[in-house]
Short mmCIF file of C-alpha atoms and ligand atoms in Angstrom, two decimals:
data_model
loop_
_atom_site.label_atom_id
_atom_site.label_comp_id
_atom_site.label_asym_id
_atom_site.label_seq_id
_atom_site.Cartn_x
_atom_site.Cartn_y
_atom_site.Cartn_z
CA UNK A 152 2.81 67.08 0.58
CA UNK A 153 5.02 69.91 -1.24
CA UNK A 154 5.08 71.70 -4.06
CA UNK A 155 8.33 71.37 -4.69
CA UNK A 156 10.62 68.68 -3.67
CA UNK A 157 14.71 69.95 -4.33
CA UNK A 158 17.19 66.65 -4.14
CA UNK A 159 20.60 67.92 -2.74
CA UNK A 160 21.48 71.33 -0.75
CA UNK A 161 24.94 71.95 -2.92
CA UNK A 162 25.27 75.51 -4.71
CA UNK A 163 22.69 74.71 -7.50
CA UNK A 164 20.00 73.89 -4.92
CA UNK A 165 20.46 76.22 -3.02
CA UNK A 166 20.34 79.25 -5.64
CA UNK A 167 16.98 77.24 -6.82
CA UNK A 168 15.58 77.19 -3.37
CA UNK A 169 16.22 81.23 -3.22
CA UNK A 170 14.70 81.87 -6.60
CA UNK A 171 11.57 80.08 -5.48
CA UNK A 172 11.26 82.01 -2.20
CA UNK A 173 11.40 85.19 -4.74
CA UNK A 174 9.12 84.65 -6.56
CA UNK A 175 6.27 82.18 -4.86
CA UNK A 176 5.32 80.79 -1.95
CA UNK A 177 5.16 77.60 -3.04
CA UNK A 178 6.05 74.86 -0.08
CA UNK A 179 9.75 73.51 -0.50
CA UNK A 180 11.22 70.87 0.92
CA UNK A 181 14.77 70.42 0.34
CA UNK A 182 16.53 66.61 0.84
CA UNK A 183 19.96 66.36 1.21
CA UNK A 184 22.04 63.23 2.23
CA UNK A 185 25.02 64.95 4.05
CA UNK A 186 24.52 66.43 7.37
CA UNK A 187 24.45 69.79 6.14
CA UNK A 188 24.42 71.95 2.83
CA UNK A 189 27.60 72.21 0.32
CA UNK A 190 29.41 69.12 1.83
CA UNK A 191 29.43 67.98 -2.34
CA UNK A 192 31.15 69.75 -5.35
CA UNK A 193 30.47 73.12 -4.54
CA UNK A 194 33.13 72.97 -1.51
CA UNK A 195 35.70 71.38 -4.14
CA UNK A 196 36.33 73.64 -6.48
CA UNK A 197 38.21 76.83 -7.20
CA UNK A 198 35.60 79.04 -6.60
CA UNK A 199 36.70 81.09 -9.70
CA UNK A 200 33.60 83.05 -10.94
CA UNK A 201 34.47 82.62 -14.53
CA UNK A 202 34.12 85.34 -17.48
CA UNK A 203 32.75 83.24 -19.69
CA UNK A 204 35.40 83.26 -22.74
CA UNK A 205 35.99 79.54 -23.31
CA UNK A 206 32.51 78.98 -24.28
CA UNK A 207 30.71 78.00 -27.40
CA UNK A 208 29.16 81.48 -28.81
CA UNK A 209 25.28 81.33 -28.47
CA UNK A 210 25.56 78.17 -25.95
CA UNK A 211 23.41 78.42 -22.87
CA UNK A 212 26.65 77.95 -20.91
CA UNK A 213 28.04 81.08 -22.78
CA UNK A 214 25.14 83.48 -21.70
CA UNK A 215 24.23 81.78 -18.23
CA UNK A 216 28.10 82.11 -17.40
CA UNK A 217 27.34 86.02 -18.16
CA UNK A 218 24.87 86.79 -16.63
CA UNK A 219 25.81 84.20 -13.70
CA UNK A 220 28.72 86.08 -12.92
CA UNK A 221 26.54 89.87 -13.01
CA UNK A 222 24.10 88.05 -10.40
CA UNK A 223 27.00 86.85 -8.20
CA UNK A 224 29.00 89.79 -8.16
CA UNK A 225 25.93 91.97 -7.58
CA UNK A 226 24.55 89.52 -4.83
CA UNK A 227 27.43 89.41 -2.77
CA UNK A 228 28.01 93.15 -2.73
CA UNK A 229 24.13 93.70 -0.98
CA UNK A 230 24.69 89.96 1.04
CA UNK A 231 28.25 90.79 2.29
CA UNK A 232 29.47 87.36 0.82
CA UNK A 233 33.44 87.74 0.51
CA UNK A 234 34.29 88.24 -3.30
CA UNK A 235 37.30 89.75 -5.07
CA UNK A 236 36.89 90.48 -8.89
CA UNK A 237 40.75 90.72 -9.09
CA UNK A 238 40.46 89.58 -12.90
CA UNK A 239 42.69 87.08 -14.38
CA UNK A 240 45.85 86.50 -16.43
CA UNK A 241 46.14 83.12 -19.12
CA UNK A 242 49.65 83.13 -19.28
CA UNK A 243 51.77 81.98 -22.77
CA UNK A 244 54.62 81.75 -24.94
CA UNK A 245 55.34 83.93 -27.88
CA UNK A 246 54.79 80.64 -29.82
CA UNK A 247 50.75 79.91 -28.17
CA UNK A 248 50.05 83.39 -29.48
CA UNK A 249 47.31 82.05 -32.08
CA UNK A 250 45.63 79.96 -29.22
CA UNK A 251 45.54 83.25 -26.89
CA UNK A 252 44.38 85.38 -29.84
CA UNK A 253 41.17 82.57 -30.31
CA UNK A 254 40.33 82.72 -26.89
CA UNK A 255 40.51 87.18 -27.59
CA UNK A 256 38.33 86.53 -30.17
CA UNK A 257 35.63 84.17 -28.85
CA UNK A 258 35.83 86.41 -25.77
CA UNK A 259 34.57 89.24 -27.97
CA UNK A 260 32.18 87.06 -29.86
CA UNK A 261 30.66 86.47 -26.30
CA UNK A 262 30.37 89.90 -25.45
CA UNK A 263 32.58 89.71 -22.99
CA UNK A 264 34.17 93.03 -22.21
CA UNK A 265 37.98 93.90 -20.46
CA UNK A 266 39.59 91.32 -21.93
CA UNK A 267 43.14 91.88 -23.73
CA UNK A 268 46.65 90.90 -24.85
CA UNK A 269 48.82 92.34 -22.93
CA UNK A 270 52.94 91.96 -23.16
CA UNK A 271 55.22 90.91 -20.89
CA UNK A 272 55.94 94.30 -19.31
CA UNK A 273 52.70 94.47 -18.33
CA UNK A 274 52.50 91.48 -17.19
CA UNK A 275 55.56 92.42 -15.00
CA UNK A 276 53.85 95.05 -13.79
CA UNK A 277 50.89 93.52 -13.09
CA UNK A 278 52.36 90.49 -11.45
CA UNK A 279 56.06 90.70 -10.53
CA UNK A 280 56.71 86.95 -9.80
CA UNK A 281 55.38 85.89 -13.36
CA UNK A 282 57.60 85.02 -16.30
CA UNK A 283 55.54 84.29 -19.54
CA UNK A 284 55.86 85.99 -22.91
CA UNK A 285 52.44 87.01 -23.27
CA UNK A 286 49.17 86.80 -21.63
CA UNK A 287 45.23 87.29 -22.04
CA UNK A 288 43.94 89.89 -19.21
CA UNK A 289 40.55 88.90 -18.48
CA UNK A 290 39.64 91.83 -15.85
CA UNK A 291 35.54 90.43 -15.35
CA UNK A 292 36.91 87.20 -13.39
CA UNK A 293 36.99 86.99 -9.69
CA UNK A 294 36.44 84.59 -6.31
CA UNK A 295 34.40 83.96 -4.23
CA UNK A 296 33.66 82.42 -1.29
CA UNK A 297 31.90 79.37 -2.29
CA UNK A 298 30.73 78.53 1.27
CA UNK A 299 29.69 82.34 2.18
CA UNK A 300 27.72 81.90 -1.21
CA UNK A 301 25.98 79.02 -0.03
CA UNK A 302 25.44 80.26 3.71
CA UNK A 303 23.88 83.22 2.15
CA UNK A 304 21.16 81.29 -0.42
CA UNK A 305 20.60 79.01 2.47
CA UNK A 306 19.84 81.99 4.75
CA UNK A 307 17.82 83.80 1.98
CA UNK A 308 15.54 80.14 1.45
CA UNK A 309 15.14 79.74 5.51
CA UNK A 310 13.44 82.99 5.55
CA UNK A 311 10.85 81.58 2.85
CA UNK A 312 10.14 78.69 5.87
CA UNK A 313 11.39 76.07 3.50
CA UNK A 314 11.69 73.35 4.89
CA UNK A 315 15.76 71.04 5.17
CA UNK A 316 15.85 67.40 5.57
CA UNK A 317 19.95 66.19 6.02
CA UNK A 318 21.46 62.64 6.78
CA UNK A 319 18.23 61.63 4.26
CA UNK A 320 18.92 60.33 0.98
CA UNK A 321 16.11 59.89 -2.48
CA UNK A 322 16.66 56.49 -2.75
CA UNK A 323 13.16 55.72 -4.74
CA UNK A 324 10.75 58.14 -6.88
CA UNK A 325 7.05 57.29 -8.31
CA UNK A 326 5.65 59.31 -10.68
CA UNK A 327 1.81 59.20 -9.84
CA UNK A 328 -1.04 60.76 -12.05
CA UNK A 329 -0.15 64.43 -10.80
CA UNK A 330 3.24 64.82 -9.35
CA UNK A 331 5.55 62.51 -7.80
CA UNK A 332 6.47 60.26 -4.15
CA UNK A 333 9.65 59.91 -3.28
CA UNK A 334 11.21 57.48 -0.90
CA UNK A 335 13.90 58.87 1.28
CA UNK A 336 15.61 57.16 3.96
CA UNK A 337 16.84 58.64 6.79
CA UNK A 338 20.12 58.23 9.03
CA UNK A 339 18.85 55.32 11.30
CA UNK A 340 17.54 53.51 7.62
CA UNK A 341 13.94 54.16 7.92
CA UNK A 342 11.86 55.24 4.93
CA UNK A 343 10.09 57.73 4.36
CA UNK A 344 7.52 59.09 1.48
CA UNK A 345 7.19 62.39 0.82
CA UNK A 346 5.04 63.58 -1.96
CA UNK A 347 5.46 66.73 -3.98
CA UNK A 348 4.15 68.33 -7.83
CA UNK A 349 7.26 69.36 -8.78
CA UNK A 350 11.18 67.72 -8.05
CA UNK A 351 14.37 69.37 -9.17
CA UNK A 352 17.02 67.50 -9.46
CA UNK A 353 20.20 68.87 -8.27
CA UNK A 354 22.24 66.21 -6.89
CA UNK A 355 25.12 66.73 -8.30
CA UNK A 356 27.39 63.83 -9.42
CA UNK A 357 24.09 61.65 -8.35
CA UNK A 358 21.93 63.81 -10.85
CA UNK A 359 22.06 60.62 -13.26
CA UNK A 360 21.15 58.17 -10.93
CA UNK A 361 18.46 60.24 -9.54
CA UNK A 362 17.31 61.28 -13.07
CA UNK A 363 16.89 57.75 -13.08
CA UNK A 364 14.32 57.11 -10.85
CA UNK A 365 12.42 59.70 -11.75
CA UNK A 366 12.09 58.14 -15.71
CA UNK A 367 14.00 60.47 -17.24
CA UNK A 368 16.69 60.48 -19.79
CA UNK A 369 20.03 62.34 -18.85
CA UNK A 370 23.24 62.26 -20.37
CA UNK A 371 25.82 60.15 -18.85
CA UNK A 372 28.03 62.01 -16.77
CA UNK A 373 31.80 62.62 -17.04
CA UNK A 374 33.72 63.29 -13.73
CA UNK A 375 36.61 65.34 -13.27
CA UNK A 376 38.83 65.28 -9.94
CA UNK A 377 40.48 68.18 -8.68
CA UNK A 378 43.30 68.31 -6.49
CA UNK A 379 44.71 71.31 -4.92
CA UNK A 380 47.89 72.34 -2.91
CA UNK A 381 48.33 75.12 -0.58
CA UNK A 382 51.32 77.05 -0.70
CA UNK A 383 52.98 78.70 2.51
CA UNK A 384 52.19 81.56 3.94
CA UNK A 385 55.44 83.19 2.79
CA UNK A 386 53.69 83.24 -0.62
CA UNK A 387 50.29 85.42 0.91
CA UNK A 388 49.50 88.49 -0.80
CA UNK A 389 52.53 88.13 -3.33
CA UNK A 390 49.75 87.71 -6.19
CA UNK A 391 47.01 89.62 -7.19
CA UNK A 392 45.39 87.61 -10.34
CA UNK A 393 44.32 84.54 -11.04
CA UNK A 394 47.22 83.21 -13.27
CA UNK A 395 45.89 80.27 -15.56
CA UNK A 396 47.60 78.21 -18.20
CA UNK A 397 46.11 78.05 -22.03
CA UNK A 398 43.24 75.32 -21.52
CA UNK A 399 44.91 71.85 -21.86
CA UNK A 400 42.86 70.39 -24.92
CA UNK A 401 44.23 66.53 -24.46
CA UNK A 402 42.44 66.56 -21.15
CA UNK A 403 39.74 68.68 -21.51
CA UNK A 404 40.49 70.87 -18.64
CA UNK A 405 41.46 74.91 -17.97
CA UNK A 406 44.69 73.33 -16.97
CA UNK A 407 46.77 73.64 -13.47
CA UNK A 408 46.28 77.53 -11.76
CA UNK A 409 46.86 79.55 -9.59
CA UNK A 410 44.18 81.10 -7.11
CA UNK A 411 43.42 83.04 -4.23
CA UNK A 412 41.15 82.82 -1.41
CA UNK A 413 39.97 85.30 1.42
CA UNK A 414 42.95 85.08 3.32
CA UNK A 415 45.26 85.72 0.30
CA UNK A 416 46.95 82.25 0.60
CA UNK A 417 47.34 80.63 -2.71
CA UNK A 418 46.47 77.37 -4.43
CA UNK A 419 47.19 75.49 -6.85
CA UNK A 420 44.83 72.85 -8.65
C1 FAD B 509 37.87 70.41 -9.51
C2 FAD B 509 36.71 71.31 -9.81
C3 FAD B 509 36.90 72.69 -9.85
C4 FAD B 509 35.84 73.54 -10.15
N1 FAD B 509 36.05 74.90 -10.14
C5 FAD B 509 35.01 75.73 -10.36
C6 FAD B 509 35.18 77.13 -10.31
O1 FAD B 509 36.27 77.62 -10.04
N2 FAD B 509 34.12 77.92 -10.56
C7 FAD B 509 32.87 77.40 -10.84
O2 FAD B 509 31.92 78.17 -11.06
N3 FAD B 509 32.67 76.06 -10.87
C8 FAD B 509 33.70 75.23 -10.62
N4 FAD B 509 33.50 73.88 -10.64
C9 FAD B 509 32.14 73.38 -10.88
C10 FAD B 509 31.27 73.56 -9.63
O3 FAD B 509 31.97 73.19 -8.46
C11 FAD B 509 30.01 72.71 -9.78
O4 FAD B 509 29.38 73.03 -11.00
C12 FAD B 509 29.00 72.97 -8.67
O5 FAD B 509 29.59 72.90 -7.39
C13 FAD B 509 27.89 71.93 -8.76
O6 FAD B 509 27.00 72.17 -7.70
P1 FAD B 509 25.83 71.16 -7.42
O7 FAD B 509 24.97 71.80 -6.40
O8 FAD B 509 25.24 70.72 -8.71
O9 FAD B 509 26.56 69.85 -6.85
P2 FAD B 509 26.99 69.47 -5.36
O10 FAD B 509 27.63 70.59 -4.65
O11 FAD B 509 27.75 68.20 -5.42
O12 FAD B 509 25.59 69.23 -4.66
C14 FAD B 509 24.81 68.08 -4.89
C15 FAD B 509 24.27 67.62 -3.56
O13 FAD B 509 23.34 66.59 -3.77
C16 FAD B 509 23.45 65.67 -2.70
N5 FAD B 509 22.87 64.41 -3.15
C17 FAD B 509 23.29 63.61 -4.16
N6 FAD B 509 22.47 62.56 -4.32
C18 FAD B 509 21.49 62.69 -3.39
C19 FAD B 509 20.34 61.90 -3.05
N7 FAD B 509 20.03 60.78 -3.71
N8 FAD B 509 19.55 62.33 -2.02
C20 FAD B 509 19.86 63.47 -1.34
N9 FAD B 509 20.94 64.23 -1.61
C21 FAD B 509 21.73 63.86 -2.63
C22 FAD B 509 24.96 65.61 -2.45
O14 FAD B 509 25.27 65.14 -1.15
C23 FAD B 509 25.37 67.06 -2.66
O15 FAD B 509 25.41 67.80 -1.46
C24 FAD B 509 34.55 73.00 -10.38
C25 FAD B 509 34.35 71.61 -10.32
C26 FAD B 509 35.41 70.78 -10.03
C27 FAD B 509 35.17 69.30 -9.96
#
């Protein structure tokens, strides 16, 4: 019996896991079907910490991204996680001014401060090797690493004695009068129930499945791949920003970038 059952050891249950072990001592047990933590999503990605200026004003996505971003930047400084706030450039043409001059805007609306227009010779001087007519500086983004991140929240919950269960996947959920019982099956196929008051669900691209068995209604998700190349080492420490397209609106996404990663090697994704 726990208080608190978390499904899937990826970045979101892991920062949930450390904000428990803050503030209660509630028993956790966290269930994760991979043999160990961030094997999911949050080792895919571009581990961008993102300003926050593409989002709705006065969405929850707008203000969590905010003050996300404060809590990251100020937890890996006093965790020694590796992070570079090295800010960002969206790069244009003279003719996409209008679309960098809404994202200027809404970046204001949001509060969201060092972020400019800046010209093409100082985008030169900023970045040498980039030829665009214009771009929005956005000096609040940064990187981080995503699997430091994780190692770190992992650390932070282990030293709250919360319990890990890997290889062991939800695979049924009861709600009962006062909490829940979930069935999870282990590597060798062997179930097992565990009950608990409270589960979070934070599996991830299973969340609607999951959400699921537990009753509940969820929205249906929409999945986005990412693919990313790695350029030679001939092109480490030749860039110093992020450099990002304007967001590609027919597909929904921030478009093909450029990033960097602890080593200085660049991708693109
Ligand atoms: C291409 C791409 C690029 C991105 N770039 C960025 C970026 O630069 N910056 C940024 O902030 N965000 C970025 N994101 C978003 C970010 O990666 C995700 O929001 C984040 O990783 C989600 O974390 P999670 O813990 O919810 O999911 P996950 O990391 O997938 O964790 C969920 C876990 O649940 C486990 N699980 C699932 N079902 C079960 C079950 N039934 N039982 C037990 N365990 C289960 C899975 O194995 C997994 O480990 C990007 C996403 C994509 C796809």
């Amino acid at each position: 019996m726990y208080n608190i059952v978390i499904i899937g050891a990826g970045v979101i249950g892991l920062s949930i896991a450390k904000a428990i072990g803050e503030r209660t001592n509630d028993s956790v047990l966290i269930v994760e079907k991979e043999d160990s933590y961030g094997r999911g999503i949050s080792s895919r990605n571009s581990e961008v910490i993102h300003s926050g200026i593409y989002y709705e004003p006065d969405s929850l996505k707008a203000s969590y991204c905010k003050r996300g971003r404060e809590l990251i930047y100020d937890f890996c400084s006093t965790n020694h996680v590796w992070m570079n706030k090295c800010g960002k450039l969206i790069v244009a043409k003279t003719h996409q001014i209008e679309d960098l001059e809404v994202l200027n805007e809404n970046a204001k609306i949001n509060g969201i401060r060092d972020v400019r227009i800046i010209d093409k010779k100082e985008i030169q001087h900023l970045e040498q090797n980039v030829d665009a007519d214009l771009a929005l500086y956005v000096g609040c983004a940064g990187i981080v690493s995503a699997h430091g991140l994780m190692t770190a929240f992992f650390k932070h919950s282990q030293t709250n004695d919360h319990d890990y269960l890997f290889k062991s996947r939800v695979v049924g959920a009861k709600q009962l009068s006062e909490g829940y019982e979930l069935e999870i099956e282990n590597a060798n196929g062997e179930i097992e129930q565990v009950s608990c008051d409270w589960v979070i669900n934070a599996s991830g691209l299973e969340s609607d499945l999951v959400a699921q068995m537990l009753g509940e209604n969820f929205p249906s998700l929409k999945y986005s791949k990412g693919c990313y190349f790695k350029l030679g080492s001939k092109w480490r420490n030749v860039f110093k920003h992020l450099i990002y397209p304007l967001p590609d609106k027919a597909l929904g996404s921030l478009g093909i970038h450029l990033t960097l990663d602890e080593t200085q090697s660049v991708k693109l994704g």
